[in-house]
Short mmCIF file of N, CA and C and ligand atoms in Angstrom, two decimals:
data_model
loop_
_atom_site.label_atom_id
_atom_site.label_comp_id
_atom_site.label_asym_id
_atom_site.label_seq_id
_atom_site.Cartn_x
_atom_site.Cartn_y
_atom_site.Cartn_z
N MET R 308 19.12 -3.89 -21.47
CA MET R 308 18.05 -2.95 -21.12
C MET R 308 16.90 -3.70 -20.45
N ARG R 309 16.50 -3.22 -19.30
CA ARG R 309 15.42 -3.89 -18.57
C ARG R 309 14.09 -3.22 -18.94
N THR R 310 13.64 -3.56 -20.13
CA THR R 310 12.43 -2.91 -20.65
C THR R 310 11.48 -3.96 -21.23
N SER R 311 10.24 -3.53 -21.44
CA SER R 311 9.27 -4.40 -22.11
C SER R 311 8.19 -3.53 -22.74
N VAL R 312 7.73 -3.97 -23.88
CA VAL R 312 6.55 -3.38 -24.52
C VAL R 312 5.52 -4.48 -24.68
N GLN R 313 4.32 -4.24 -24.20
CA GLN R 313 3.27 -5.26 -24.23
C GLN R 313 1.99 -4.66 -24.80
N LYS R 314 1.32 -5.46 -25.62
CA LYS R 314 0.00 -5.08 -26.12
C LYS R 314 -0.96 -6.24 -25.92
N ARG R 315 -2.20 -5.92 -25.58
CA ARG R 315 -3.20 -6.96 -25.37
C ARG R 315 -4.56 -6.39 -25.78
N LYS R 316 -5.24 -7.09 -26.68
CA LYS R 316 -6.54 -6.63 -27.16
C LYS R 316 -7.54 -7.76 -27.05
N THR R 317 -8.65 -7.48 -26.38
CA THR R 317 -9.74 -8.45 -26.30
C THR R 317 -11.03 -7.72 -26.67
N LYS R 318 -12.16 -8.40 -26.57
CA LYS R 318 -13.44 -7.73 -26.82
C LYS R 318 -13.77 -6.73 -25.72
N GLU R 319 -13.05 -6.81 -24.59
CA GLU R 319 -13.35 -5.94 -23.45
C GLU R 319 -12.39 -4.76 -23.32
N THR R 320 -11.13 -5.01 -23.66
CA THR R 320 -10.13 -3.95 -23.47
C THR R 320 -9.06 -3.99 -24.57
N ASP R 321 -8.42 -2.84 -24.75
CA ASP R 321 -7.31 -2.70 -25.69
C ASP R 321 -6.22 -1.93 -24.93
N ILE R 322 -5.12 -2.62 -24.64
CA ILE R 322 -4.14 -2.07 -23.70
C ILE R 322 -2.73 -2.13 -24.28
N ALA R 323 -2.01 -1.03 -24.14
CA ALA R 323 -0.59 -0.99 -24.51
C ALA R 323 0.19 -0.46 -23.32
N VAL R 324 1.26 -1.17 -22.97
CA VAL R 324 2.12 -0.78 -21.84
C VAL R 324 3.57 -0.81 -22.29
N SER R 325 4.31 0.22 -21.93
CA SER R 325 5.77 0.15 -22.06
C SER R 325 6.37 0.43 -20.69
N LEU R 326 7.37 -0.36 -20.36
CA LEU R 326 7.95 -0.32 -19.01
C LEU R 326 9.46 -0.30 -19.10
N SER R 327 10.08 0.55 -18.29
CA SER R 327 11.52 0.48 -18.06
C SER R 327 11.75 0.43 -16.56
N LEU R 328 12.47 -0.59 -16.10
CA LEU R 328 12.73 -0.71 -14.67
C LEU R 328 13.69 0.37 -14.18
N ASP R 329 14.36 1.04 -15.10
CA ASP R 329 15.40 1.99 -14.73
C ASP R 329 15.02 3.44 -15.03
N GLY R 330 13.72 3.70 -15.10
CA GLY R 330 13.24 5.07 -15.22
C GLY R 330 12.94 5.47 -16.65
N GLY R 331 12.32 6.63 -16.78
CA GLY R 331 11.94 7.13 -18.09
C GLY R 331 10.61 7.84 -18.03
N GLU R 332 10.04 8.02 -19.21
CA GLU R 332 8.78 8.75 -19.33
C GLU R 332 7.66 8.07 -18.54
N VAL R 333 6.81 8.87 -17.92
CA VAL R 333 5.61 8.35 -17.27
C VAL R 333 4.40 9.03 -17.90
N SER R 334 3.51 8.23 -18.46
CA SER R 334 2.30 8.75 -19.09
C SER R 334 1.22 7.69 -18.97
N ILE R 335 0.12 8.04 -18.32
CA ILE R 335 -0.91 7.05 -17.99
C ILE R 335 -2.26 7.55 -18.48
N SER R 336 -2.99 6.69 -19.18
CA SER R 336 -4.35 7.02 -19.60
C SER R 336 -5.20 5.77 -19.62
N THR R 337 -6.11 5.64 -18.67
CA THR R 337 -7.00 4.47 -18.61
C THR R 337 -8.47 4.83 -18.70
N GLY R 338 -8.77 6.13 -18.65
CA GLY R 338 -10.18 6.54 -18.63
C GLY R 338 -10.78 6.56 -17.24
N ILE R 339 -10.02 6.12 -16.23
CA ILE R 339 -10.48 6.14 -14.84
C ILE R 339 -9.51 7.03 -14.07
N GLY R 340 -9.97 8.20 -13.68
CA GLY R 340 -9.08 9.22 -13.13
C GLY R 340 -8.28 8.74 -11.93
N PHE R 341 -8.96 8.13 -10.96
CA PHE R 341 -8.24 7.71 -9.75
C PHE R 341 -7.24 6.60 -10.05
N PHE R 342 -7.59 5.73 -11.00
CA PHE R 342 -6.66 4.65 -11.39
C PHE R 342 -5.43 5.25 -12.07
N ASP R 343 -5.62 6.25 -12.90
CA ASP R 343 -4.48 6.96 -13.49
C ASP R 343 -3.58 7.54 -12.39
N HIS R 344 -4.22 8.14 -11.40
CA HIS R 344 -3.51 8.72 -10.25
C HIS R 344 -2.67 7.64 -9.55
N MET R 345 -3.23 6.45 -9.38
CA MET R 345 -2.52 5.36 -8.69
C MET R 345 -1.37 4.81 -9.54
N LEU R 346 -1.59 4.64 -10.83
CA LEU R 346 -0.53 4.11 -11.70
C LEU R 346 0.61 5.12 -11.83
N ASN R 347 0.24 6.40 -11.85
CA ASN R 347 1.26 7.45 -11.90
C ASN R 347 2.10 7.42 -10.61
N ALA R 348 1.43 7.27 -9.48
CA ALA R 348 2.15 7.18 -8.20
C ALA R 348 3.04 5.94 -8.17
N PHE R 349 2.53 4.83 -8.69
CA PHE R 349 3.31 3.59 -8.74
C PHE R 349 4.59 3.79 -9.54
N ALA R 350 4.47 4.42 -10.70
CA ALA R 350 5.63 4.63 -11.58
C ALA R 350 6.64 5.58 -10.93
N VAL R 351 6.15 6.69 -10.42
CA VAL R 351 7.05 7.71 -9.87
C VAL R 351 7.76 7.17 -8.63
N HIS R 352 7.00 6.52 -7.73
CA HIS R 352 7.61 6.02 -6.49
C HIS R 352 8.47 4.79 -6.73
N GLY R 353 8.16 4.04 -7.78
CA GLY R 353 9.00 2.89 -8.11
C GLY R 353 10.24 3.26 -8.89
N GLY R 354 10.28 4.50 -9.40
CA GLY R 354 11.39 4.91 -10.24
C GLY R 354 11.34 4.26 -11.62
N PHE R 355 10.13 3.91 -12.06
CA PHE R 355 9.97 3.22 -13.33
C PHE R 355 9.60 4.18 -14.44
N GLY R 356 10.05 3.90 -15.66
CA GLY R 356 9.45 4.50 -16.84
C GLY R 356 8.21 3.69 -17.16
N LEU R 357 7.08 4.36 -17.35
CA LEU R 357 5.84 3.60 -17.57
C LEU R 357 4.87 4.40 -18.41
N THR R 358 4.46 3.83 -19.53
CA THR R 358 3.34 4.40 -20.27
C THR R 358 2.25 3.35 -20.34
N VAL R 359 1.03 3.77 -20.08
CA VAL R 359 -0.14 2.89 -20.14
C VAL R 359 -1.21 3.59 -20.96
N GLU R 360 -1.63 2.95 -22.04
CA GLU R 360 -2.77 3.42 -22.83
C GLU R 360 -3.81 2.31 -22.79
N ALA R 361 -4.90 2.56 -22.10
CA ALA R 361 -5.94 1.54 -21.98
C ALA R 361 -7.29 2.09 -22.42
N ILE R 362 -7.94 1.35 -23.29
CA ILE R 362 -9.31 1.67 -23.69
C ILE R 362 -10.15 0.46 -23.33
N GLY R 363 -11.07 0.65 -22.39
CA GLY R 363 -11.86 -0.48 -21.91
C GLY R 363 -13.35 -0.19 -21.94
N ASP R 364 -14.12 -1.22 -21.60
CA ASP R 364 -15.58 -1.11 -21.64
C ASP R 364 -16.11 -0.45 -20.36
N LEU R 365 -15.74 0.81 -20.21
CA LEU R 365 -16.13 1.53 -18.99
C LEU R 365 -17.62 1.80 -18.91
N GLU R 366 -18.34 1.57 -20.05
CA GLU R 366 -19.80 1.72 -20.00
C GLU R 366 -20.40 0.63 -19.11
N ILE R 367 -19.65 -0.47 -18.90
CA ILE R 367 -20.09 -1.50 -17.95
C ILE R 367 -19.64 -1.08 -16.56
N ASP R 368 -18.36 -1.15 -16.33
CA ASP R 368 -17.72 -0.57 -15.14
C ASP R 368 -16.22 -0.67 -15.34
N GLY R 369 -15.44 -0.41 -14.30
CA GLY R 369 -13.99 -0.38 -14.47
C GLY R 369 -13.30 -1.73 -14.34
N HIS R 370 -14.08 -2.78 -14.06
CA HIS R 370 -13.46 -4.05 -13.68
C HIS R 370 -12.52 -4.60 -14.74
N HIS R 371 -13.01 -4.71 -15.98
CA HIS R 371 -12.18 -5.31 -17.03
C HIS R 371 -10.93 -4.47 -17.27
N THR R 372 -11.11 -3.17 -17.28
CA THR R 372 -9.98 -2.28 -17.57
C THR R 372 -8.91 -2.40 -16.49
N VAL R 373 -9.32 -2.35 -15.23
CA VAL R 373 -8.35 -2.38 -14.13
C VAL R 373 -7.65 -3.74 -14.06
N GLU R 374 -8.43 -4.81 -14.16
CA GLU R 374 -7.83 -6.15 -14.08
C GLU R 374 -6.88 -6.38 -15.27
N ASP R 375 -7.30 -5.95 -16.46
CA ASP R 375 -6.48 -6.22 -17.64
C ASP R 375 -5.21 -5.37 -17.65
N VAL R 376 -5.26 -4.17 -17.12
CA VAL R 376 -4.02 -3.39 -16.98
C VAL R 376 -3.08 -4.12 -16.01
N GLY R 377 -3.64 -4.71 -14.97
CA GLY R 377 -2.81 -5.51 -14.05
C GLY R 377 -2.15 -6.67 -14.75
N ILE R 378 -2.88 -7.35 -15.62
CA ILE R 378 -2.33 -8.47 -16.39
C ILE R 378 -1.17 -8.00 -17.26
N VAL R 379 -1.40 -6.93 -18.00
CA VAL R 379 -0.40 -6.47 -18.97
C VAL R 379 0.82 -5.88 -18.26
N LEU R 380 0.58 -5.15 -17.18
CA LEU R 380 1.70 -4.60 -16.41
C LEU R 380 2.53 -5.73 -15.79
N GLY R 381 1.85 -6.75 -15.31
CA GLY R 381 2.56 -7.90 -14.76
C GLY R 381 3.42 -8.59 -15.80
N LYS R 382 2.88 -8.79 -17.00
CA LYS R 382 3.65 -9.42 -18.08
C LYS R 382 4.85 -8.56 -18.46
N ALA R 383 4.68 -7.25 -18.40
CA ALA R 383 5.79 -6.36 -18.72
C ALA R 383 6.91 -6.52 -17.69
N PHE R 384 6.56 -6.60 -16.42
CA PHE R 384 7.60 -6.82 -15.40
C PHE R 384 8.29 -8.16 -15.61
N ALA R 385 7.51 -9.19 -15.89
CA ALA R 385 8.10 -10.52 -16.08
C ALA R 385 9.12 -10.49 -17.21
N GLU R 386 8.76 -9.84 -18.32
CA GLU R 386 9.69 -9.80 -19.45
C GLU R 386 10.91 -8.93 -19.13
N ALA R 387 10.67 -7.77 -18.51
CA ALA R 387 11.77 -6.85 -18.24
C ALA R 387 12.78 -7.45 -17.26
N LEU R 388 12.30 -8.33 -16.37
CA LEU R 388 13.18 -8.94 -15.38
C LEU R 388 13.97 -10.12 -15.94
N GLY R 389 13.53 -10.65 -17.06
CA GLY R 389 14.27 -11.73 -17.71
C GLY R 389 14.47 -12.93 -16.79
N ASP R 390 15.71 -13.37 -16.62
CA ASP R 390 15.97 -14.55 -15.79
C ASP R 390 16.10 -14.20 -14.31
N LYS R 391 15.81 -12.95 -13.97
CA LYS R 391 15.78 -12.47 -12.57
C LYS R 391 17.16 -12.53 -11.92
N SER R 392 18.20 -12.57 -12.71
CA SER R 392 19.55 -12.56 -12.12
C SER R 392 19.96 -11.12 -11.84
N GLY R 393 20.84 -10.97 -10.85
CA GLY R 393 21.44 -9.67 -10.57
C GLY R 393 20.50 -8.65 -9.95
N ILE R 394 19.46 -9.15 -9.24
CA ILE R 394 18.54 -8.23 -8.56
C ILE R 394 18.47 -8.60 -7.08
N ALA R 395 17.99 -7.62 -6.28
CA ALA R 395 17.91 -7.82 -4.83
C ALA R 395 16.88 -8.88 -4.47
N ARG R 396 15.87 -9.06 -5.30
CA ARG R 396 14.81 -10.05 -5.20
C ARG R 396 13.74 -9.70 -4.17
N PHE R 397 14.12 -9.30 -2.97
CA PHE R 397 13.14 -8.98 -1.92
C PHE R 397 13.03 -7.47 -1.72
N GLY R 398 11.83 -7.03 -1.34
CA GLY R 398 11.64 -5.64 -0.98
C GLY R 398 10.45 -5.51 -0.05
N THR R 399 10.61 -4.69 0.97
CA THR R 399 9.55 -4.49 1.96
C THR R 399 9.49 -3.01 2.32
N PHE R 400 8.28 -2.47 2.45
CA PHE R 400 8.16 -1.03 2.67
C PHE R 400 6.85 -0.70 3.37
N PHE R 401 6.89 0.31 4.22
CA PHE R 401 5.69 0.90 4.81
C PHE R 401 5.53 2.32 4.28
N VAL R 402 4.31 2.71 3.99
CA VAL R 402 4.03 4.09 3.60
C VAL R 402 2.87 4.63 4.44
N PRO R 403 3.11 5.69 5.19
CA PRO R 403 1.99 6.36 5.86
C PRO R 403 1.40 7.40 4.93
N MET R 404 0.08 7.52 4.94
CA MET R 404 -0.56 8.61 4.21
C MET R 404 -1.64 9.18 5.11
N ASP R 405 -1.36 10.32 5.67
CA ASP R 405 -2.25 10.92 6.66
C ASP R 405 -2.59 9.89 7.75
N GLU R 406 -3.85 9.53 7.89
CA GLU R 406 -4.25 8.63 8.99
C GLU R 406 -4.00 7.15 8.68
N ALA R 407 -3.66 6.84 7.41
CA ALA R 407 -3.56 5.44 6.98
C ALA R 407 -2.10 4.99 6.93
N LEU R 408 -1.90 3.70 7.20
CA LEU R 408 -0.56 3.10 7.08
C LEU R 408 -0.66 1.85 6.21
N ALA R 409 0.14 1.83 5.15
CA ALA R 409 0.12 0.71 4.20
C ALA R 409 1.46 -0.02 4.23
N PHE R 410 1.37 -1.33 4.07
CA PHE R 410 2.55 -2.21 4.08
C PHE R 410 2.57 -3.03 2.80
N ALA R 411 3.76 -3.26 2.27
CA ALA R 411 3.91 -4.19 1.14
C ALA R 411 5.25 -4.90 1.25
N SER R 412 5.22 -6.19 0.90
CA SER R 412 6.44 -6.97 0.88
C SER R 412 6.41 -7.87 -0.35
N VAL R 413 7.51 -7.90 -1.09
CA VAL R 413 7.53 -8.62 -2.36
C VAL R 413 8.75 -9.52 -2.46
N ASP R 414 8.53 -10.66 -3.10
CA ASP R 414 9.61 -11.57 -3.46
C ASP R 414 9.47 -11.86 -4.95
N ILE R 415 10.47 -11.47 -5.71
CA ILE R 415 10.44 -11.76 -7.15
C ILE R 415 10.92 -13.19 -7.31
N SER R 416 9.97 -14.08 -7.13
CA SER R 416 10.25 -15.48 -6.83
C SER R 416 9.98 -16.41 -8.00
N GLY R 417 9.19 -15.98 -8.97
CA GLY R 417 8.67 -16.91 -9.96
C GLY R 417 7.50 -17.73 -9.43
N ARG R 418 7.10 -17.47 -8.18
CA ARG R 418 5.96 -18.18 -7.58
C ARG R 418 4.86 -17.16 -7.28
N PRO R 419 3.88 -17.07 -8.17
CA PRO R 419 2.85 -16.05 -8.01
C PRO R 419 1.98 -16.28 -6.77
N TYR R 420 1.81 -15.24 -6.00
CA TYR R 420 0.94 -15.34 -4.82
C TYR R 420 0.57 -13.93 -4.40
N LEU R 421 -0.67 -13.77 -3.94
CA LEU R 421 -1.08 -12.48 -3.38
C LEU R 421 -1.72 -12.71 -2.02
N VAL R 422 -1.23 -12.01 -1.02
CA VAL R 422 -1.93 -11.89 0.25
C VAL R 422 -2.37 -10.44 0.35
N PHE R 423 -3.67 -10.22 0.44
CA PHE R 423 -4.24 -8.87 0.43
C PHE R 423 -5.11 -8.72 1.67
N GLN R 424 -4.74 -7.81 2.56
CA GLN R 424 -5.52 -7.62 3.78
C GLN R 424 -5.90 -6.14 3.88
N ALA R 425 -7.09 -5.85 3.41
CA ALA R 425 -7.62 -4.48 3.49
C ALA R 425 -9.11 -4.52 3.27
N GLU R 426 -9.81 -3.73 4.07
CA GLU R 426 -11.25 -3.54 3.85
C GLU R 426 -11.48 -2.04 3.84
N PHE R 427 -12.11 -1.57 2.78
CA PHE R 427 -12.28 -0.13 2.60
C PHE R 427 -13.70 0.28 3.00
N GLU R 428 -13.78 1.33 3.80
CA GLU R 428 -15.09 1.78 4.27
C GLU R 428 -15.92 2.39 3.15
N GLN R 429 -15.22 3.00 2.17
CA GLN R 429 -15.93 3.60 1.05
C GLN R 429 -15.88 2.65 -0.15
N GLU R 430 -17.00 2.52 -0.86
CA GLU R 430 -17.06 1.61 -2.01
C GLU R 430 -16.36 2.17 -3.24
N ARG R 431 -16.29 3.50 -3.32
CA ARG R 431 -15.71 4.10 -4.51
C ARG R 431 -14.81 5.26 -4.13
N VAL R 432 -13.80 5.49 -4.99
CA VAL R 432 -13.05 6.75 -4.96
C VAL R 432 -13.17 7.31 -6.37
N GLY R 433 -13.88 8.38 -6.52
CA GLY R 433 -14.17 8.88 -7.87
C GLY R 433 -14.89 7.80 -8.67
N GLU R 434 -14.35 7.47 -9.83
CA GLU R 434 -14.95 6.45 -10.70
C GLU R 434 -14.34 5.08 -10.46
N PHE R 435 -13.53 4.96 -9.43
CA PHE R 435 -12.81 3.71 -9.15
C PHE R 435 -13.49 2.94 -8.02
N ASP R 436 -13.88 1.70 -8.29
CA ASP R 436 -14.45 0.85 -7.25
C ASP R 436 -13.31 0.32 -6.38
N THR R 437 -13.39 0.58 -5.08
CA THR R 437 -12.26 0.25 -4.21
C THR R 437 -11.94 -1.25 -4.20
N CYS R 438 -12.97 -2.10 -4.46
CA CYS R 438 -12.73 -3.55 -4.50
C CYS R 438 -11.81 -3.94 -5.65
N LEU R 439 -11.64 -3.06 -6.63
CA LEU R 439 -10.77 -3.38 -7.77
C LEU R 439 -9.28 -3.32 -7.40
N THR R 440 -8.97 -2.74 -6.27
CA THR R 440 -7.57 -2.69 -5.82
C THR R 440 -7.00 -4.10 -5.73
N GLU R 441 -7.77 -5.00 -5.10
CA GLU R 441 -7.31 -6.38 -4.95
C GLU R 441 -7.26 -7.08 -6.30
N GLU R 442 -8.24 -6.82 -7.17
CA GLU R 442 -8.25 -7.46 -8.50
C GLU R 442 -7.02 -7.05 -9.30
N PHE R 443 -6.68 -5.76 -9.22
CA PHE R 443 -5.50 -5.27 -9.93
C PHE R 443 -4.23 -5.95 -9.42
N LEU R 444 -4.08 -5.97 -8.10
CA LEU R 444 -2.84 -6.50 -7.53
C LEU R 444 -2.71 -8.00 -7.75
N ARG R 445 -3.84 -8.72 -7.74
CA ARG R 445 -3.79 -10.16 -8.01
C ARG R 445 -3.33 -10.40 -9.46
N ALA R 446 -3.94 -9.67 -10.39
CA ALA R 446 -3.56 -9.83 -11.80
C ALA R 446 -2.09 -9.46 -12.00
N PHE R 447 -1.67 -8.40 -11.36
CA PHE R 447 -0.27 -7.96 -11.46
C PHE R 447 0.68 -9.02 -10.91
N ALA R 448 0.42 -9.49 -9.69
CA ALA R 448 1.33 -10.44 -9.04
C ALA R 448 1.41 -11.76 -9.82
N PHE R 449 0.26 -12.23 -10.28
CA PHE R 449 0.26 -13.54 -10.95
C PHE R 449 0.93 -13.46 -12.31
N ASN R 450 0.77 -12.36 -13.00
CA ASN R 450 1.37 -12.26 -14.34
C ASN R 450 2.84 -11.84 -14.27
N ALA R 451 3.22 -11.15 -13.20
CA ALA R 451 4.63 -10.82 -13.02
C ALA R 451 5.40 -12.02 -12.48
N GLY R 452 4.70 -12.97 -11.84
CA GLY R 452 5.36 -14.11 -11.24
C GLY R 452 6.05 -13.75 -9.94
N ILE R 453 5.36 -12.95 -9.13
CA ILE R 453 5.94 -12.51 -7.86
C ILE R 453 5.03 -12.90 -6.70
N THR R 454 5.63 -13.02 -5.53
CA THR R 454 4.87 -13.16 -4.29
C THR R 454 4.71 -11.77 -3.70
N LEU R 455 3.46 -11.36 -3.50
CA LEU R 455 3.18 -10.01 -3.01
C LEU R 455 2.24 -10.09 -1.82
N HIS R 456 2.67 -9.52 -0.71
CA HIS R 456 1.82 -9.38 0.47
C HIS R 456 1.60 -7.89 0.70
N THR R 457 0.36 -7.50 0.92
CA THR R 457 0.11 -6.09 1.20
C THR R 457 -1.04 -5.98 2.18
N ARG R 458 -0.99 -4.96 3.00
CA ARG R 458 -1.97 -4.82 4.06
C ARG R 458 -2.13 -3.35 4.43
N ILE R 459 -3.38 -2.98 4.76
CA ILE R 459 -3.61 -1.68 5.40
C ILE R 459 -3.61 -1.93 6.90
N GLU R 460 -2.63 -1.37 7.57
CA GLU R 460 -2.52 -1.59 9.01
C GLU R 460 -3.66 -0.88 9.74
N TYR R 461 -3.96 0.34 9.31
CA TYR R 461 -5.10 1.08 9.83
C TYR R 461 -5.34 2.27 8.92
N GLY R 462 -6.53 2.86 9.05
CA GLY R 462 -6.88 4.00 8.22
C GLY R 462 -8.39 4.15 8.13
N LYS R 463 -8.84 5.24 7.55
CA LYS R 463 -10.27 5.49 7.41
C LYS R 463 -10.65 5.87 5.98
N ASN R 464 -9.81 6.65 5.34
CA ASN R 464 -10.13 7.24 4.05
C ASN R 464 -9.58 6.36 2.93
N ALA R 465 -10.48 5.83 2.11
CA ALA R 465 -10.06 4.85 1.09
C ALA R 465 -9.07 5.44 0.10
N HIS R 466 -9.20 6.74 -0.20
CA HIS R 466 -8.22 7.38 -1.09
C HIS R 466 -6.81 7.27 -0.49
N HIS R 467 -6.70 7.60 0.79
CA HIS R 467 -5.40 7.52 1.45
C HIS R 467 -4.90 6.08 1.54
N GLU R 468 -5.80 5.18 1.88
CA GLU R 468 -5.41 3.77 2.07
C GLU R 468 -4.90 3.18 0.76
N ILE R 469 -5.65 3.39 -0.32
CA ILE R 469 -5.27 2.78 -1.61
C ILE R 469 -4.02 3.45 -2.16
N GLU R 470 -3.94 4.76 -2.02
CA GLU R 470 -2.74 5.46 -2.52
C GLU R 470 -1.51 5.02 -1.71
N GLY R 471 -1.66 4.88 -0.39
CA GLY R 471 -0.56 4.39 0.42
C GLY R 471 -0.15 2.98 -0.01
N MET R 472 -1.14 2.16 -0.33
CA MET R 472 -0.85 0.78 -0.75
C MET R 472 -0.09 0.76 -2.08
N PHE R 473 -0.54 1.55 -3.05
CA PHE R 473 0.16 1.60 -4.34
C PHE R 473 1.60 2.11 -4.16
N LYS R 474 1.78 3.08 -3.29
CA LYS R 474 3.13 3.61 -3.06
C LYS R 474 3.99 2.59 -2.32
N ALA R 475 3.40 1.86 -1.38
CA ALA R 475 4.16 0.83 -0.67
C ALA R 475 4.58 -0.28 -1.63
N VAL R 476 3.66 -0.69 -2.49
CA VAL R 476 3.99 -1.73 -3.49
C VAL R 476 5.08 -1.21 -4.43
N ALA R 477 4.98 0.05 -4.82
CA ALA R 477 5.97 0.63 -5.73
C ALA R 477 7.36 0.62 -5.09
N HIS R 478 7.45 1.05 -3.85
CA HIS R 478 8.76 1.09 -3.18
C HIS R 478 9.30 -0.32 -2.93
N ALA R 479 8.41 -1.26 -2.57
CA ALA R 479 8.85 -2.65 -2.39
C ALA R 479 9.39 -3.20 -3.71
N MET R 480 8.71 -2.89 -4.82
CA MET R 480 9.19 -3.35 -6.13
C MET R 480 10.51 -2.67 -6.51
N ARG R 481 10.62 -1.39 -6.21
CA ARG R 481 11.86 -0.65 -6.49
C ARG R 481 13.05 -1.32 -5.79
N LEU R 482 12.85 -1.68 -4.52
CA LEU R 482 13.92 -2.34 -3.77
C LEU R 482 14.22 -3.73 -4.34
N ALA R 483 13.17 -4.45 -4.72
CA ALA R 483 13.34 -5.84 -5.16
C ALA R 483 14.01 -5.93 -6.54
N VAL R 484 13.76 -4.97 -7.41
CA VAL R 484 14.35 -5.03 -8.76
C VAL R 484 15.72 -4.35 -8.81
N ALA R 485 16.14 -3.77 -7.68
CA ALA R 485 17.42 -3.06 -7.65
C ALA R 485 18.55 -3.98 -8.08
N LYS R 486 19.46 -3.45 -8.88
CA LYS R 486 20.57 -4.26 -9.41
C LYS R 486 21.58 -4.57 -8.31
N THR R 487 22.06 -5.78 -8.32
CA THR R 487 23.15 -6.19 -7.42
C THR R 487 24.23 -6.84 -8.28
N SER R 488 25.37 -7.07 -7.66
CA SER R 488 26.46 -7.68 -8.42
C SER R 488 26.33 -9.20 -8.45
N ALA R 489 25.45 -9.74 -7.59
CA ALA R 489 25.32 -11.20 -7.50
C ALA R 489 24.57 -11.74 -8.72
N GLY R 490 24.58 -13.04 -8.85
CA GLY R 490 23.81 -13.71 -9.90
C GLY R 490 22.39 -13.90 -9.43
N VAL R 491 21.86 -15.10 -9.59
CA VAL R 491 20.50 -15.39 -9.16
C VAL R 491 20.52 -15.70 -7.67
N LEU R 492 19.72 -14.95 -6.89
CA LEU R 492 19.69 -15.11 -5.43
C LEU R 492 18.76 -16.25 -5.06
N SER R 493 19.26 -17.47 -5.21
CA SER R 493 18.46 -18.64 -4.88
C SER R 493 19.37 -19.81 -4.61
N THR R 494 19.04 -20.60 -3.57
CA THR R 494 19.83 -21.82 -3.32
C THR R 494 19.63 -22.82 -4.45
N LYS R 495 18.54 -22.66 -5.21
CA LYS R 495 18.28 -23.57 -6.34
C LYS R 495 19.13 -23.19 -7.56
N GLY R 496 19.60 -21.93 -7.58
CA GLY R 496 20.40 -21.48 -8.71
C GLY R 496 19.59 -20.86 -9.82
N SER R 497 18.26 -20.93 -9.72
CA SER R 497 17.41 -20.25 -10.70
C SER R 497 16.09 -19.91 -10.06
N LEU R 498 15.41 -18.93 -10.67
CA LEU R 498 14.09 -18.52 -10.18
C LEU R 498 13.09 -18.61 -11.32
MN1 MN Q 836 -4.14 11.26 -3.95
#
């Protein structure tokens, strides 16, 4: 079973995540409406079962909550993927959303890296600070142990741009975690 249950509690946040790479229940609650919308889109478009219960210090702002959900979600992927054998490893996808076009490419490499190329004209979408998009994806990529490149090719509306980006990352991850009959896809023999 390609699943993981993760819990993480600090003075700033209390987070529980359950993940199945092969689908299942989707239920998201972080206290930040737009972030819930993005995580829900990520799960549905990735074909993942995902529950996220996060209670964070939103009286300060959303930073700790968003970054820490990225950490915990990343750890869940790392555990669910195990030794990374029998997967496609790479995934690349473009998602258009109205006027915006988002790109994501992933290598489930064991080598954490994030390339993030996007500048949002609006500082916020609802209660979500748009700059937290990069913080989330960095925490996710580094804790999952993946190389992730993502970019907004063009666009104007930050809601469309960020939603397109989450969907592009979701589809890239869906392709990369897809089961294959091969063993570990590496000339080194392990990842
Ligand atoms: Mn939307």
